Short mmCIF file of C-alpha atoms in Angstrom, two decimals:
data_model
loop_
_atom_site.label_atom_id
_atom_site.label_comp_id
_atom_site.label_asym_id
_atom_site.label_seq_id
_atom_site.Cartn_x
_atom_site.Cartn_y
_atom_site.Cartn_z
CA ARG A 30 0.91 -1.30 -8.38
CA CYS A 31 3.85 -1.39 -5.99
CA ASN A 32 7.18 -1.42 -7.79
CA GLY A 33 9.53 -3.08 -5.30
CA MET A 34 13.21 -2.98 -6.21
CA ILE A 35 14.90 -5.53 -3.92
CA GLY A 36 16.30 -7.69 -6.67
CA ASP A 37 19.12 -7.98 -9.18
CA SER A 38 19.15 -7.80 -12.96
CA GLN A 39 18.02 -11.43 -13.09
CA SER A 40 14.88 -10.47 -11.19
CA LEU A 41 13.95 -6.93 -12.21
CA PRO A 42 13.74 -5.12 -15.56
CA PRO A 43 15.47 -1.76 -16.05
CA ARG A 44 13.55 1.12 -14.46
CA ALA A 45 12.68 2.81 -17.77
CA ASP A 46 11.31 -0.49 -19.10
CA VAL A 47 9.15 -0.80 -15.98
CA VAL A 48 7.59 2.62 -16.54
CA GLN A 49 6.86 1.73 -20.17
CA PHE A 50 5.40 -1.59 -19.00
CA TYR A 51 3.01 0.25 -16.66
CA LYS A 52 1.90 2.45 -19.56
CA THR A 53 1.46 -0.49 -21.92
CA ASN A 54 -0.73 -2.27 -19.40
CA GLY A 55 -2.79 0.82 -18.60
CA ILE A 56 -1.65 0.90 -14.97
CA SER A 57 -2.13 4.44 -13.74
CA ALA A 58 -0.45 4.42 -10.32
CA MET A 59 2.92 3.30 -8.97
CA ARG A 60 4.45 3.07 -5.53
CA ILE A 61 8.20 3.17 -4.97
CA TYR A 62 9.79 2.66 -1.55
CA ALA A 63 12.48 5.33 -1.76
CA PRO A 64 13.31 8.14 -4.17
CA ASP A 65 14.89 6.44 -7.17
CA PRO A 66 16.36 8.90 -9.69
CA GLU A 67 16.21 6.46 -12.59
CA THR A 68 12.52 5.77 -12.04
CA LEU A 69 11.77 9.45 -11.46
CA ARG A 70 13.54 10.41 -14.69
CA ALA A 71 11.54 7.80 -16.61
CA LEU A 72 8.30 9.12 -15.12
CA ASP A 73 9.29 12.73 -15.82
CA VAL A 74 8.04 12.51 -19.37
CA ASP A 75 4.94 14.13 -20.78
CA GLY A 76 1.99 11.82 -20.99
CA THR A 77 3.00 8.92 -18.75
CA GLY A 78 -0.34 9.29 -16.96
CA ILE A 79 1.06 7.53 -13.90
CA ASP A 80 0.42 8.85 -10.40
CA LEU A 81 3.21 8.17 -7.91
CA MET A 82 3.30 7.26 -4.25
CA MET A 83 6.90 7.77 -3.09
CA ASP A 84 8.25 6.67 0.27
CA VAL A 85 10.99 8.64 1.97
CA GLY A 86 12.66 5.39 3.04
CA ASN A 87 12.48 4.36 6.70
CA GLY A 88 16.16 5.12 7.21
CA ASN A 89 15.52 8.82 6.54
CA LEU A 90 12.58 9.22 8.90
CA SER A 91 14.34 10.35 12.08
CA ALA A 92 16.51 12.84 10.19
CA LEU A 93 13.50 14.32 8.38
CA ALA A 94 11.67 14.55 11.71
CA SER A 95 14.47 16.35 13.52
CA ASP A 96 15.74 18.69 10.81
CA PRO A 97 13.38 20.98 8.83
CA GLY A 98 16.34 21.95 6.65
CA LEU A 99 16.88 18.34 5.66
CA ALA A 100 13.21 18.04 4.76
CA ALA A 101 13.60 21.11 2.55
CA SER A 102 16.66 19.55 0.92
CA TRP A 103 14.78 16.29 0.41
CA VAL A 104 12.06 18.13 -1.49
CA GLN A 105 14.68 20.07 -3.49
CA GLU A 106 16.43 16.84 -4.49
CA ASN A 107 13.55 14.42 -5.00
CA VAL A 108 10.52 16.49 -6.03
CA LEU A 109 11.48 19.76 -7.71
CA PRO A 110 13.81 18.28 -10.37
CA TYR A 111 10.92 16.21 -11.75
CA PRO A 112 8.14 18.69 -12.53
CA ARG A 113 6.28 16.33 -14.85
CA VAL A 114 6.10 13.48 -12.32
CA SER A 115 2.60 13.29 -10.88
CA ILE A 116 3.55 12.73 -7.25
CA LYS A 117 0.28 12.09 -5.43
CA TYR A 118 1.49 10.89 -2.03
CA ILE A 119 4.69 10.91 -0.03
CA ALA A 120 4.87 8.19 2.63
CA ALA A 121 6.81 9.26 5.71
CA GLY A 122 7.61 5.75 6.84
CA ASN A 123 6.35 2.30 5.93
CA GLU A 124 5.13 0.07 8.78
CA VAL A 125 7.15 2.05 11.32
CA VAL A 126 7.56 0.33 14.70
CA GLY A 127 9.04 1.02 18.13
CA GLY A 128 10.52 4.36 19.04
CA ASP A 129 10.57 5.47 15.41
CA THR A 130 6.80 5.93 15.56
CA GLN A 131 7.43 9.19 17.40
CA ASN A 132 9.13 10.51 14.26
CA ILE A 133 6.09 10.15 12.00
CA VAL A 134 4.20 13.33 12.95
CA PRO A 135 7.23 15.68 12.97
CA ALA A 136 8.48 14.21 9.68
CA ILE A 137 5.08 14.76 8.05
CA ASN A 138 4.98 18.32 9.42
CA ASN A 139 8.48 19.13 8.16
CA LEU A 140 7.75 17.70 4.72
CA ASN A 141 4.45 19.56 4.49
CA ASN A 142 6.20 22.82 5.37
CA ALA A 143 8.97 22.14 2.85
CA LEU A 144 6.46 21.42 0.09
CA ALA A 145 4.48 24.56 0.93
CA LYS A 146 7.61 26.73 0.83
CA ALA A 147 8.43 25.21 -2.56
CA GLY A 148 4.97 26.15 -3.81
CA ILE A 149 3.77 22.55 -4.13
CA THR A 150 0.19 22.07 -2.98
CA SER A 151 -0.87 18.92 -4.83
CA VAL A 152 1.15 16.37 -2.83
CA LYS A 153 -0.33 14.74 0.28
CA VAL A 154 2.07 13.48 2.95
CA SER A 155 1.06 10.50 5.09
CA THR A 156 2.50 7.29 6.52
CA ALA A 157 1.83 3.64 5.69
CA VAL A 158 0.70 1.39 8.54
CA LYS A 159 0.00 -2.31 8.91
CA MET A 160 -2.91 -3.89 10.70
CA ASP A 161 -1.10 -4.32 14.00
CA VAL A 162 -1.64 -0.62 14.73
CA LEU A 163 -5.00 -1.94 15.95
CA SER A 164 -5.34 -3.62 19.34
CA SER A 165 -8.60 -5.17 18.16
CA SER A 166 -9.95 -5.70 14.65
CA SER A 167 -12.57 -8.43 14.86
CA PRO A 168 -15.40 -7.81 14.44
CA PRO A 169 -14.79 -4.61 12.44
CA SER A 170 -16.87 -2.55 14.87
CA ALA A 171 -14.29 -3.38 17.57
CA GLY A 172 -11.46 -1.71 15.65
CA VAL A 173 -9.41 0.59 17.88
CA PHE A 174 -5.87 1.95 17.72
CA LYS A 175 -3.37 0.37 20.09
CA ASP A 176 -1.15 3.41 20.69
CA ALA A 177 -1.67 7.12 21.22
CA TYR A 178 0.65 8.11 18.37
CA MET A 179 -1.92 6.85 15.86
CA THR A 180 -4.48 9.33 17.18
CA GLU A 181 -1.88 12.09 16.65
CA VAL A 182 -1.21 10.81 13.12
CA THR A 183 -4.88 10.67 12.16
CA GLN A 184 -5.59 14.10 13.65
CA LEU A 185 -2.75 15.53 11.56
CA LEU A 186 -4.09 13.84 8.42
CA LYS A 187 -7.53 15.23 9.25
CA SER A 188 -6.07 18.73 9.30
CA THR A 189 -4.19 18.35 6.00
CA GLY A 190 -6.74 16.35 3.99
CA ALA A 191 -4.30 13.48 3.45
CA PRO A 192 -5.42 9.84 3.58
CA LEU A 193 -4.14 7.17 5.91
CA LEU A 194 -2.07 4.70 3.91
CA ALA A 195 -2.71 1.12 5.01
CA ASN A 196 -1.08 -2.18 4.05
CA VAL A 197 -3.90 -4.73 4.19
CA TYR A 198 -3.06 -8.43 3.78
CA PRO A 199 -5.73 -11.09 4.28
CA TYR A 200 -2.95 -13.58 3.39
CA PHE A 201 -1.07 -12.85 6.62
CA ALA A 202 -4.28 -12.89 8.66
CA LYS A 203 -5.18 -16.31 7.25
CA ARG A 204 -1.63 -17.62 7.69
CA ASP A 205 -1.54 -16.55 11.34
CA THR A 206 -5.14 -17.60 12.10
CA PRO A 207 -5.72 -20.93 10.35
CA SER A 208 -9.34 -21.05 11.50
CA ILE A 209 -10.23 -18.25 9.06
CA ASP A 210 -12.06 -19.72 6.07
CA LEU A 211 -9.84 -19.58 2.98
CA SER A 212 -12.73 -18.64 0.71
CA PHE A 213 -13.47 -15.68 3.02
CA ALA A 214 -9.85 -14.54 2.58
CA LEU A 215 -9.92 -14.96 -1.22
CA PHE A 216 -13.15 -12.99 -1.91
CA GLN A 217 -14.86 -16.24 -2.85
CA GLN A 218 -18.38 -17.21 -1.83
CA SER A 219 -17.86 -18.04 1.81
CA PRO A 220 -20.15 -20.48 3.63
CA ASN A 221 -19.73 -18.35 6.73
CA PRO A 222 -20.28 -14.63 6.08
CA VAL A 223 -19.65 -12.57 9.19
CA HIS A 224 -22.44 -10.44 10.62
CA ASP A 225 -21.17 -7.65 12.86
CA ASP A 226 -23.79 -6.91 15.50
CA GLY A 227 -21.83 -3.80 16.48
CA ASN A 228 -22.43 -2.01 13.17
CA GLY A 229 -25.25 -4.08 11.67
CA LEU A 230 -23.19 -4.93 8.57
CA THR A 231 -22.47 -8.31 7.00
CA TYR A 232 -19.02 -9.17 5.63
CA THR A 233 -18.46 -11.62 2.80
CA ASN A 234 -14.68 -11.20 2.64
CA LEU A 235 -11.79 -10.58 5.00
CA PHE A 236 -10.36 -7.58 3.13
CA ASP A 237 -13.50 -5.51 3.72
CA ALA A 238 -13.56 -6.52 7.37
CA MET A 239 -9.94 -5.44 7.86
CA VAL A 240 -10.41 -2.08 6.13
CA ASP A 241 -13.61 -1.35 8.05
CA ALA A 242 -11.81 -2.11 11.32
CA LEU A 243 -9.40 0.69 10.40
CA TYR A 244 -12.27 3.03 9.55
CA THR A 245 -13.81 2.25 12.94
CA ALA A 246 -10.55 2.99 14.72
CA MET A 247 -10.35 6.35 12.98
CA GLU A 248 -13.91 7.16 14.01
CA LYS A 249 -12.96 6.43 17.62
CA ALA A 250 -9.94 8.74 17.18
CA ASP A 251 -12.28 11.53 15.97
CA ALA A 252 -10.91 11.27 12.43
CA SER A 253 -13.86 9.73 10.62
CA ASP A 254 -13.42 11.96 7.57
CA VAL A 255 -9.86 10.78 6.89
CA PRO A 256 -9.98 8.44 3.86
CA ILE A 257 -8.01 5.25 3.54
CA VAL A 258 -5.76 4.39 0.62
CA VAL A 259 -4.69 0.74 0.58
CA SER A 260 -1.00 1.21 -0.06
CA GLU A 261 -0.30 -2.53 -0.32
CA SER A 262 -2.28 -5.71 -0.69
CA GLY A 263 -1.43 -8.97 -2.38
CA TRP A 264 -0.93 -12.71 -2.11
CA PRO A 265 2.27 -14.71 -2.73
CA SER A 266 2.33 -17.41 -5.38
CA ALA A 267 4.99 -19.68 -3.80
CA GLY A 268 6.67 -20.36 -0.49
CA ASP A 269 4.09 -22.12 1.69
CA ASP A 270 0.88 -24.14 1.48
CA LEU A 271 -1.31 -21.03 1.14
CA ALA A 272 0.99 -19.40 -1.40
CA THR A 273 -0.10 -21.11 -4.60
CA LEU A 274 -0.50 -19.77 -8.11
CA THR A 275 -4.24 -20.42 -7.92
CA ASN A 276 -4.71 -18.61 -4.61
CA ALA A 277 -2.55 -15.66 -5.70
CA GLN A 278 -4.40 -15.28 -9.00
CA THR A 279 -7.79 -15.64 -7.30
CA TYR A 280 -7.03 -13.09 -4.59
CA ASN A 281 -5.45 -10.44 -6.79
CA GLN A 282 -8.01 -10.69 -9.58
CA ASN A 283 -10.88 -10.57 -7.11
CA LEU A 284 -9.22 -7.62 -5.36
CA ILE A 285 -9.00 -5.70 -8.65
CA ASP A 286 -12.63 -6.53 -9.43
CA HIS A 287 -13.84 -5.63 -5.92
CA VAL A 288 -12.23 -2.39 -4.77
CA GLY A 289 -14.33 -0.20 -7.04
CA LYS A 290 -17.29 -1.08 -4.82
CA GLY A 291 -15.62 -0.07 -1.56
CA THR A 292 -16.48 -1.72 1.75
CA PRO A 293 -19.78 -2.22 3.61
CA LYS A 294 -18.94 0.75 5.84
CA ARG A 295 -17.76 2.97 2.97
CA PRO A 296 -19.31 1.76 -0.31
CA VAL A 297 -17.25 4.10 -2.50
CA PRO A 298 -14.25 3.24 -4.71
CA LEU A 299 -11.19 2.39 -2.62
CA GLU A 300 -7.82 3.38 -4.07
CA THR A 301 -5.66 0.26 -3.81
CA TYR A 302 -2.07 -0.65 -4.73
CA ILE A 303 -1.23 -4.30 -5.38
CA PHE A 304 2.03 -5.63 -4.01
CA ALA A 305 3.97 -6.26 -6.09
CA MET A 306 4.60 -5.75 -9.76
CA PHE A 307 7.64 -8.09 -9.93
CA ASN A 308 9.06 -10.90 -7.87
CA GLU A 309 12.07 -9.64 -5.90
CA ASN A 310 14.77 -12.28 -5.58
CA GLN A 311 16.84 -10.47 -2.95
CA LYS A 312 14.16 -9.78 -0.36
CA GLU A 313 14.94 -11.12 3.09
CA GLY A 314 12.64 -13.34 5.10
CA PRO A 315 10.66 -16.45 4.17
CA ASP A 316 10.42 -17.58 0.57
CA THR A 317 6.95 -16.08 0.24
CA GLU A 318 8.49 -12.59 0.49
CA ARG A 319 10.24 -13.17 -2.83
CA ASN A 320 7.08 -14.36 -4.57
CA PHE A 321 4.49 -11.60 -4.32
CA GLY A 322 5.05 -10.42 -7.90
CA LEU A 323 2.51 -10.42 -10.70
CA PHE A 324 5.34 -10.66 -13.24
CA ASN A 325 8.75 -12.24 -13.59
CA GLY A 326 11.74 -10.15 -14.52
CA PRO A 327 13.55 -9.20 -16.54
CA ASP A 328 11.39 -10.61 -19.35
CA LYS A 329 8.14 -9.30 -17.75
CA THR A 330 6.27 -12.58 -18.30
CA PRO A 331 3.18 -12.97 -16.11
CA VAL A 332 3.46 -15.26 -13.11
CA TYR A 333 -0.22 -16.02 -13.79
CA PRO A 334 -2.90 -14.39 -16.00
CA ILE A 335 -4.31 -11.15 -14.60
CA ARG A 336 -6.66 -8.42 -15.83
CA PHE A 337 -6.07 -4.87 -14.62
CA THR A 338 -9.57 -3.53 -15.19
CA GLY A 339 -12.15 -4.42 -12.58
#
């Protein structure tokens, strides 16, 4: 689950309480969007059993790309002091756009070198992308990367064994393309399953179609063996006509129940992080951005009932 932190004390519980809440609910993976010492200290306890995806923070990307020494310092400050934190992935950038995309590969290289020099071999460094890295995604067999930098990124991941981190949101696709059937977006029985003549597969939900479009793009970039980890997916519960409690509960519960089966193209369990654990009352943008949480803070009451075992 993604533990966003753009909120005040009226919106978010204390960090240590959040870690305990993950443990209590049997949630075994967390994503944080920048190194947060308080969260890292809470995780640095024997037996938390929580794997961590930690972003470097987009503001640090260009510096980490241009300065190997800074990458070494970043590892010294944010990884080595917490030996009992099970850091699984480091995300060098989240949904990076524009000229900053040229910083992704050198930042990953510098971080990989810094980790290796520190004797850390268990952490995979990647970057988190959104669906607009594709110039085409429908049908899934038409998936192709829009820009050359993504081929460089996927080739690097191929060489290191790291996954591509992808933020996959059927909610935004449905919002921006009203003709998409809502039941298709919510993993419900759709009256119009999509047959892809290009790959011979049939799609009963939009999430699978989006992920398989990314897999297709990686095949075309000669990186078919790079796995995907869904680093964000979710549905807001308030803020527009699509963002209802019923739709949010339906999507997120069906997502939890579904990802263990994988996609038509890759029918193996798909590691997936739900965005977000808590509503964040200080996020910018439309009201929906503040209403992706599964729980309210600081009392940790559920926004709607949810089961965490699929």
